[in-house]
Amino acid sequence: MTSFREAVDARDMDAVEAMLADDVVFHSPVAFKPYPGKAVTAAILRTVVQVFEDFHYVREIHDAGGLDHALVFEAKVEGLDITGCDFLRFDDEGKIVDFMVMVRPLRAAEALAREMAARFEQIQAEAAASG
Amino acid sequence: MTSFREAVDARDMDAVEAMLADDVVFHSPVAFKPYPGKAVTAAILRTVVQVFEDFHYVREIHDAGGLDHALVFEAKVEGLDITGCDFLRFDDEGKIVDFMVMVRPLRAAEALAREMAARFEQIQAEAAASG
């Protein structure tokens, strides 16, 4: 079975979307308000992989129970180095029910916010159309 | 033995400092440049606990080897809700050799940056004085 990391490494966003629970909640590094549901979460992830350059995971921390994962990544955005982490919480069926992202440092987070905002109306339109 | 989390929960910053390796490197959520050494790292942590209100850990992820820990916290800064994570890497002797912090969302990260900047000259002076 393909892992989440393997799917992202392969930029196989269909496989990533298939791992999301229908009621997954996405917590953005930028916005306070959570984004509920598979459609909007998948749309955000498809956009993020376009915004980041040279995205790669550098550290994985897995909880003994196997339900909580922290995947630390490095990438570039607007030419700035960015470090971040995908916090994934899985349910008993192996679906991702909670997806939280944090990034650092601040200037790179602000660059990410600018790049995502530029694409945000499109994300919302796609999410509305697909679900 | 007191864990890092227990020491922070008790706001026992002397105990926290005793867990830092002499050559620990601190990676701020705000600044790109790492801060090397125990003195400046301890000074930053002592300041951060003053800046955050209602700081408490909400999730712990430990890898099987026990050397990488991710401690997710919630707090308030300038009245804004902030979520963050302390990524700790321990050496074989149980000392923290790498300490990275990320926070979200962006507005809270910017508030944290403002509050830390206001205290930053003091931090640097303390670090210079203590070693």
Coordinates of C-alpha atoms in Angstrom, one line a residue:
Chain A
M1 CA 0.0 0.0 0.0
T2 CA 1.3 3.5 -0.9
S3 CA 1.9 5.7 2.1
F4 CA 0.9 9.3 2.3
R5 CA 4.6 10.3 2.0
E6 CA 5.1 8.1 -1.1
A7 CA 2.0 9.6 -2.7
V8 CA 3.2 13.1 -2.1
D9 CA 6.8 12.3 -3.2
A10 CA 5.3 11.0 -6.5
R11 CA 3.1 14.1 -6.7
D12 CA 0.2 11.6 -7.1
M13 CA -2.5 13.9 -5.8
D14 CA -5.3 11.5 -6.7
A15 CA -3.8 8.9 -4.3
V16 CA -3.5 11.7 -1.7
E17 CA -7.1 12.6 -2.1
A18 CA -8.1 8.9 -1.8
M19 CA -6.5 8.9 1.7
L20 CA -8.7 11.7 3.0
A21 CA -11.8 10.9 5.0
D22 CA -15.0 12.5 3.7
D23 CA -15.2 14.6 6.9
V24 CA -11.5 15.5 7.1
V25 CA -10.7 18.9 8.6
F26 CA -7.8 21.0 7.2
H27 CA -6.0 23.5 9.5
S28 CA -4.0 25.9 7.3
P29 CA -0.7 27.4 8.4
V30 CA -2.1 30.8 7.4
A31 CA -5.8 31.0 8.3
F32 CA -7.3 30.5 11.7
K33 CA -10.6 29.1 10.5
P34 CA -10.5 25.3 9.7
Y35 CA -11.6 24.1 6.3
P36 CA -14.0 21.1 6.7
G37 CA -14.4 18.4 4.1
K38 CA -12.6 16.3 1.5
A39 CA -13.3 18.5 -1.5
V40 CA -11.8 21.7 -0.1
T41 CA -8.9 19.9 1.5
A42 CA -7.9 18.1 -1.7
A43 CA -8.2 21.4 -3.6
I44 CA -5.9 23.2 -1.2
L45 CA -3.3 20.3 -1.3
R46 CA -3.4 20.3 -5.1
T47 CA -2.7 24.0 -5.1
V48 CA 0.0 23.9 -2.4
V49 CA 2.1 21.4 -4.4
Q50 CA 2.1 23.9 -7.2
V51 CA 3.1 26.8 -5.0
F52 CA 6.0 25.0 -3.3
E53 CA 9.2 24.5 -5.3
D54 CA 11.6 21.6 -4.4
F55 CA 9.2 20.2 -1.8
H56 CA 10.7 17.2 0.1
Y57 CA 10.2 15.6 3.5
V58 CA 13.2 15.6 5.8
R59 CA 11.9 14.0 9.1
E60 CA 9.1 11.7 10.1
I61 CA 7.8 11.3 13.6
H62 CA 5.2 8.5 14.1
D63 CA 3.3 7.9 17.2
A64 CA 3.5 4.4 18.6
G65 CA -0.2 3.9 18.1
G66 CA 0.2 4.8 14.5
L67 CA -2.6 7.3 14.4
D68 CA -0.6 10.5 14.7
H69 CA 2.1 11.4 12.2
A70 CA 4.3 14.5 11.9
L71 CA 6.1 14.9 8.6
V72 CA 8.6 17.7 8.5
F73 CA 9.3 19.2 5.0
E74 CA 11.5 21.7 3.3
A75 CA 10.7 23.7 0.2
K76 CA 11.0 27.1 -1.4
V77 CA 8.3 29.7 -1.9
E78 CA 9.0 32.9 -3.8
G79 CA 12.6 31.9 -3.6
L80 CA 12.6 31.7 0.2
D81 CA 13.5 28.6 2.2
I82 CA 10.5 27.3 4.1
T83 CA 10.3 24.5 6.7
G84 CA 7.0 23.1 7.6
C85 CA 5.2 20.1 9.1
D86 CA 2.1 18.1 8.0
F87 CA 0.4 16.8 11.1
L88 CA -1.8 13.9 10.1
R89 CA -4.3 12.1 12.3
F90 CA -5.7 8.8 10.9
D91 CA -8.8 7.0 11.9
D92 CA -9.0 3.2 12.5
E93 CA -9.6 2.6 8.8
G94 CA -6.4 4.5 7.8
K95 CA -8.2 7.6 6.5
I96 CA -6.8 11.0 7.3
V97 CA -9.4 12.8 9.5
D98 CA -7.3 15.8 10.6
F99 CA -4.7 17.6 8.5
M100 CA -2.8 20.5 10.1
V101 CA 0.1 22.4 8.6
M102 CA 2.6 24.7 10.2
V103 CA 5.5 26.6 8.5
R104 CA 8.4 28.7 9.5
P105 CA 10.0 31.3 9.3
L106 CA 7.6 34.2 9.2
R107 CA 8.7 35.8 6.0
A108 CA 8.3 32.5 4.2
A109 CA 4.8 32.0 5.8
E110 CA 3.8 35.4 4.5
A111 CA 5.1 34.5 1.0
L112 CA 3.0 31.3 1.2
A113 CA 0.0 33.3 2.3
R114 CA 0.4 35.7 -0.7
E115 CA 0.8 32.8 -3.2
M116 CA -2.2 30.9 -1.8
A117 CA -4.4 34.0 -1.7
A118 CA -3.7 34.6 -5.3
R119 CA -5.2 31.1 -6.0
F120 CA -7.8 31.1 -3.3
E121 CA -10.9 32.1 -5.3
Q122 CA -10.1 29.3 -7.7
I123 CA -9.9 26.8 -4.8
Q124 CA -13.2 27.8 -3.4
A125 CA -14.8 27.6 -6.9
E126 CA -13.4 24.1 -7.4
A127 CA -14.5 23.0 -4.0
A128 CA -18.0 24.3 -4.6
A129 CA -18.2 22.6 -8.0
S130 CA -16.9 19.2 -6.7
G131 CA -18.7 18.9 -3.5
Chain B
M1 CA 13.0 11.9 36.0
T2 CA 11.1 15.0 35.0
S3 CA 10.2 15.1 31.3
F4 CA 10.5 18.2 29.2
R5 CA 6.7 18.5 29.1
E6 CA 6.4 18.2 32.8
A7 CA 9.1 20.9 33.3
V8 CA 7.3 23.3 31.0
D9 CA 3.9 22.5 32.5
A10 CA 5.5 23.4 35.9
R11 CA 7.1 26.5 34.3
D12 CA 10.3 25.2 35.8
M13 CA 12.7 26.9 33.3
D14 CA 15.8 25.9 35.3
A15 CA 14.8 22.3 34.7
V16 CA 14.2 23.0 31.0
E17 CA 17.6 24.7 30.7
A18 CA 19.3 21.7 32.3
M19 CA 17.9 19.5 29.5
L20 CA 19.6 21.5 26.8
A21 CA 22.9 20.3 25.3
D22 CA 25.6 23.0 25.4
D23 CA 25.6 23.0 21.6
V24 CA 21.8 22.9 21.1
V25 CA 20.6 24.8 18.1
F26 CA 17.3 26.7 18.3
H27 CA 15.2 27.3 15.2
S28 CA 12.7 30.1 15.7
P29 CA 9.2 30.2 14.2
V30 CA 9.9 33.7 13.2
A31 CA 13.5 34.1 12.1
F32 CA 15.2 32.1 9.4
K33 CA 18.6 32.1 11.1
P34 CA 19.3 29.5 13.7
Y35 CA 20.4 30.5 17.2
P36 CA 23.3 28.3 18.4
G37 CA 24.0 27.5 22.0
K38 CA 22.5 26.8 25.4
A39 CA 22.6 30.4 26.7
V40 CA 20.6 32.0 23.9
T41 CA 18.2 29.1 23.6
A42 CA 17.4 29.2 27.3
A43 CA 17.0 33.0 27.2
I44 CA 14.5 32.7 24.3
L45 CA 12.5 30.0 26.1
R46 CA 12.4 32.0 29.3
T47 CA 11.0 34.9 27.3
V48 CA 8.5 32.9 25.3
V49 CA 6.8 31.5 28.4
Q50 CA 6.2 35.1 29.4
V51 CA 4.8 36.1 26.0
F52 CA 2.4 33.2 25.7
E53 CA -0.8 33.2 27.9
D54 CA -2.6 30.0 28.8
F55 CA 0.2 27.8 27.2
H56 CA -0.6 24.1 27.3
Y57 CA 0.4 21.0 25.3
V58 CA -2.4 19.2 23.5
R59 CA -0.8 16.4 21.5
E60 CA 2.5 14.5 21.8
I61 CA 4.1 12.5 19.0
H62 CA 7.2 10.4 19.9
D63 CA 9.0 8.3 17.4
A64 CA 9.8 4.7 18.1
G65 CA 13.5 5.4 18.6
G66 CA 12.6 8.1 21.3
L67 CA 15.0 10.7 19.8
D68 CA 12.5 12.8 18.0
H69 CA 9.5 14.4 19.8
A70 CA 6.8 16.7 18.5
L71 CA 4.8 18.5 21.2
V72 CA 1.8 20.4 19.9
F73 CA 0.7 23.3 22.0
E74 CA -2.1 25.9 22.2
A75 CA -1.8 29.3 23.8
K76 CA -2.8 33.0 23.3
V77 CA -0.6 35.9 22.2
E78 CA -2.0 39.4 22.1
G79 CA -5.4 37.8 22.7
L80 CA -5.1 35.6 19.6
D81 CA -5.4 31.9 19.6
I82 CA -2.1 30.3 18.5
T83 CA -1.2 26.6 17.8
G84 CA 2.4 25.5 17.6
C85 CA 4.8 22.7 17.9
D86 CA 8.0 22.1 19.7
F87 CA 10.2 19.7 17.7
L88 CA 12.8 18.3 20.0
R89 CA 15.7 16.1 19.0
F90 CA 17.6 14.4 21.8
D91 CA 21.1 12.9 21.8
D92 CA 21.9 9.5 23.3
E93 CA 22.4 11.1 26.7
G94 CA 18.9 12.6 26.8
K95 CA 20.0 16.2 26.1
I96 CA 18.1 18.3 23.6
V97 CA 20.4 19.0 20.6
D98 CA 17.9 20.6 18.2
F99 CA 14.9 22.7 19.2
M100 CA 12.6 23.9 16.4
V101 CA 9.3 25.7 16.9
M102 CA 6.6 26.4 14.3
V103 CA 3.3 28.2 14.9
R104 CA 0.0 29.0 13.1
P105 CA -2.0 30.9 12.0
L106 CA -0.2 33.7 10.3
R107 CA -1.8 36.6 12.3
A108 CA -0.8 34.9 15.6
A109 CA 2.7 34.3 14.3
E110 CA 3.0 38.0 13.5
A111 CA 1.8 38.9 17.0
L112 CA 4.4 36.5 18.4
A113 CA 7.1 38.1 16.3
R114 CA 6.1 41.6 17.6
E115 CA 6.1 40.5 21.2
M116 CA 9.5 38.7 20.9
A117 CA 11.1 41.6 19.0
A118 CA 10.1 43.9 21.8
R119 CA 12.1 41.7 24.2
F120 CA 14.9 40.7 21.8
E121 CA 17.6 43.2 22.7
Q122 CA 17.2 42.1 26.3
I123 CA 17.5 38.4 25.2
Q124 CA 20.7 39.1 23.3
A125 CA 22.2 41.1 26.3
E126 CA 21.4 38.2 28.7
A127 CA 22.9 35.6 26.4
A128 CA 26.1 37.7 26.0
A129 CA 26.3 38.2 29.7
S130 CA 25.8 34.5 30.5
G131 CA 28.1 33.0 28.1

